[in-house]
Coordinates of C-alpha atoms and ligand atoms in Angstrom, one line a residue:
M1 CA 41.6 -30.7 40.2
P2 CA 39.1 -32.2 42.6
T3 CA 37.2 -28.9 42.9
T4 CA 36.3 -29.1 39.2
R5 CA 33.3 -31.3 38.8
P6 CA 34.1 -34.3 36.6
T7 CA 31.5 -34.6 33.8
T8 CA 32.2 -37.8 31.9
P9 CA 31.9 -41.3 33.5
R10 CA 35.7 -41.9 33.1
E11 CA 36.6 -38.6 34.6
A12 CA 34.4 -39.3 37.5
R13 CA 35.9 -42.8 38.0
D14 CA 39.4 -41.4 37.8
S15 CA 38.6 -38.5 40.2
L16 CA 37.2 -41.0 42.7
L17 CA 40.3 -43.2 42.5
A18 CA 42.5 -40.1 42.8
G19 CA 40.7 -39.1 46.0
N20 CA 41.3 -42.6 47.4
R21 CA 45.0 -42.4 46.5
R22 CA 45.3 -39.0 48.3
F23 CA 43.7 -40.7 51.4
L24 CA 46.1 -43.7 51.1
A25 CA 49.1 -41.4 50.9
D26 CA 47.9 -39.6 54.0
E27 CA 47.7 -36.4 51.9
P28 CA 43.9 -35.6 51.8
I29 CA 43.0 -32.1 50.8
G30 CA 39.5 -32.3 52.3
P31 CA 37.8 -30.5 49.4
N32 CA 34.4 -28.8 49.5
R33 CA 34.0 -29.1 53.3
G34 CA 33.5 -25.5 54.2
L35 CA 30.4 -23.6 55.2
D36 CA 30.7 -21.6 51.9
R37 CA 30.4 -24.8 49.9
M38 CA 27.5 -25.9 52.0
A39 CA 25.7 -22.6 51.5
A40 CA 26.3 -22.6 47.8
L41 CA 24.7 -26.1 47.6
A42 CA 21.5 -25.0 49.4
R43 CA 20.2 -24.0 45.9
G44 CA 20.7 -27.5 44.5
Q45 CA 23.1 -30.4 44.1
E46 CA 25.0 -31.9 41.2
P47 CA 27.0 -34.8 42.6
W48 CA 29.4 -36.4 40.2
A49 CA 29.4 -39.9 41.7
T50 CA 26.8 -42.2 43.2
I51 CA 28.0 -44.9 45.5
L52 CA 26.0 -47.9 46.8
G53 CA 28.0 -48.8 49.9
C54 CA 27.6 -50.9 53.0
A55 CA 26.3 -49.3 56.2
D56 CA 29.4 -50.5 58.1
S57 CA 31.0 -47.7 60.2
R58 CA 34.4 -48.6 58.8
V59 CA 33.7 -47.4 55.3
P60 CA 32.8 -43.7 55.5
L61 CA 32.8 -42.7 51.8
E62 CA 33.7 -39.0 51.9
I63 CA 36.8 -39.8 54.0
L64 CA 37.8 -42.8 51.8
F65 CA 37.5 -40.8 48.6
D66 CA 38.7 -37.4 50.0
A67 CA 35.5 -35.7 49.0
G68 CA 33.1 -33.1 50.5
F69 CA 29.7 -31.6 50.4
G70 CA 27.8 -32.2 47.2
D71 CA 30.3 -34.5 45.6
I72 CA 29.0 -38.0 46.3
F73 CA 25.4 -39.2 46.3
V74 CA 25.6 -41.8 49.0
V75 CA 23.3 -44.8 49.3
R76 CA 24.3 -47.0 52.2
V77 CA 22.7 -50.2 53.4
A78 CA 24.1 -53.4 55.0
G79 CA 25.6 -55.6 52.3
N80 CA 25.3 -52.8 49.6
V81 CA 22.2 -54.6 48.2
A82 CA 20.2 -53.4 45.2
S83 CA 16.7 -53.3 46.8
S84 CA 13.8 -51.4 45.4
E85 CA 14.6 -48.4 47.7
T86 CA 18.3 -48.3 46.8
V87 CA 17.6 -48.8 43.1
A88 CA 15.1 -45.9 43.2
S89 CA 17.7 -43.7 45.0
I90 CA 20.3 -44.5 42.3
E91 CA 17.7 -43.8 39.5
Y92 CA 17.1 -40.4 41.1
S93 CA 20.8 -39.6 41.2
V94 CA 21.3 -40.6 37.6
E95 CA 18.0 -39.4 36.0
V96 CA 17.4 -36.2 38.0
L97 CA 20.8 -35.1 39.3
G98 CA 22.8 -36.4 36.3
T99 CA 25.6 -38.3 38.1
P100 CA 27.9 -39.9 35.5
L101 CA 29.2 -42.7 37.7
V102 CA 27.5 -45.4 39.8
V103 CA 29.7 -47.5 42.0
V104 CA 28.8 -50.5 44.1
L105 CA 31.3 -50.7 46.8
G106 CA 31.8 -53.8 49.0
H107 CA 34.3 -54.2 51.7
T108 CA 36.5 -56.9 53.3
G109 CA 35.1 -58.4 56.4
C110 CA 31.5 -57.5 55.6
G111 CA 29.3 -58.8 58.4
A112 CA 26.3 -58.9 56.2
V113 CA 28.1 -61.0 53.6
Q114 CA 29.6 -63.2 56.3
A115 CA 26.1 -63.8 57.8
A116 CA 24.8 -64.7 54.3
V117 CA 27.7 -67.2 53.9
D118 CA 27.1 -68.7 57.4
N119 CA 23.4 -69.1 56.6
G120 CA 22.5 -69.3 60.3
R121 CA 19.6 -68.0 62.3
T122 CA 19.2 -64.2 62.4
P123 CA 16.6 -62.1 64.1
G124 CA 14.0 -59.7 62.9
R125 CA 14.0 -58.7 59.3
I126 CA 17.6 -59.6 58.7
P127 CA 16.8 -62.8 56.9
A128 CA 15.1 -60.8 54.1
L129 CA 18.2 -58.7 53.6
L130 CA 20.5 -61.8 53.7
R131 CA 18.4 -63.5 51.0
Q132 CA 19.4 -60.7 48.6
I133 CA 23.1 -61.4 49.3
R134 CA 22.9 -65.2 49.4
A135 CA 21.7 -65.2 45.8
A136 CA 25.1 -63.8 44.9
I137 CA 27.2 -66.5 46.6
P138 CA 28.2 -69.3 44.3
S139 CA 28.7 -72.1 46.8
A140 CA 29.1 -73.0 50.5
E141 CA 32.9 -73.3 50.0
T142 CA 33.2 -69.6 49.0
T143 CA 35.6 -67.6 51.1
I144 CA 34.4 -64.3 52.6
D145 CA 36.6 -62.4 50.2
Q146 CA 35.2 -64.2 47.2
A147 CA 31.7 -63.7 48.5
V148 CA 32.2 -60.0 48.9
E149 CA 33.4 -59.7 45.4
A150 CA 30.6 -61.9 44.0
N151 CA 28.1 -59.8 45.9
V152 CA 29.4 -56.6 44.3
R153 CA 29.1 -58.2 40.8
H154 CA 25.6 -59.6 41.6
Q155 CA 24.3 -56.2 42.9
I156 CA 25.6 -54.4 39.8
Q157 CA 23.8 -57.0 37.6
A158 CA 20.7 -56.5 39.8
L159 CA 20.8 -52.7 39.2
L160 CA 20.8 -53.4 35.5
D161 CA 18.2 -56.1 35.6
D162 CA 15.8 -54.1 37.8
S163 CA 16.1 -50.7 36.2
S164 CA 15.5 -50.0 32.5
D165 CA 16.6 -46.4 33.2
L166 CA 20.0 -47.4 34.5
R167 CA 20.3 -50.0 31.7
D168 CA 19.6 -47.3 29.1
A169 CA 21.9 -44.8 30.8
C170 CA 24.7 -47.3 30.7
D171 CA 24.0 -48.3 27.0
D172 CA 23.9 -44.6 26.1
G173 CA 27.3 -43.9 27.7
R174 CA 25.7 -41.4 30.2
I175 CA 26.9 -43.5 33.1
M176 CA 29.5 -46.1 33.9
L177 CA 28.8 -48.8 36.5
V178 CA 31.8 -49.8 38.6
G179 CA 32.1 -52.5 41.1
A180 CA 34.8 -52.1 43.7
V181 CA 36.0 -53.5 47.1
V182 CA 37.7 -51.5 49.8
D183 CA 40.1 -53.3 52.1
T184 CA 39.1 -52.1 55.6
A185 CA 42.6 -52.8 56.9
T186 CA 44.3 -50.5 54.4
G187 CA 41.7 -48.3 52.9
E188 CA 42.7 -49.3 49.4
V189 CA 39.9 -49.5 46.8
R190 CA 40.2 -52.1 44.1
I191 CA 38.0 -52.2 41.0
V192 CA 36.5 -55.6 40.3
D193 CA 33.9 -54.9 37.6
E194 CA 33.2 -52.2 35.0
R195 CA 30.1 -51.9 32.8
S196 CA 30.0 -49.2 30.2
S197 CA 29.2 -48.6 26.5
S198 CA 32.2 -48.4 24.3
E199 CA 32.0 -44.7 24.0
G200 CA 31.2 -44.1 27.6
Ligands
ZN301 ZN1 29.4 -54.6 55.2

């Protein structure tokens, strides 16, 4: 039942995928979207999934995963990169709010990843962002789809490398780290990486 909060990392992963399947089947139930739910959450939140996603307007997370208020702790930034701010946000969701699942979600046709692959001139502060993605791309011959997937894996590794708290939470089995890619043409979410302790 989507209205029952998942508690283990695997339950949370399965609930997230179940929500995506409802969306794909055009049978969303739109859980937890009423004013009553919003009012109940005013006292505090206990989201069961944390997602580092891209800022792209084509990947709204609550719609893709058929979720509502208080379900997903959403961190979105172009290219779904693990910067100090996004890592800190995820640490907060895991250590303070107790989410059992952390997902890094890339998407097909990601403009940030494409710009990193193209390696051309970009304005303002964009080059600093693209540097964090370029480190993930194995070679100039990489296709955009390969680069999107490589970037997801790279950012998961960056979360573990940058945060001893997240590393410990993963080792303890308190969280599972999942890398996934959503196809922006179909809405289908495909898991490409999973990091968890054996008992997690
Ligand atoms: Zn993107």
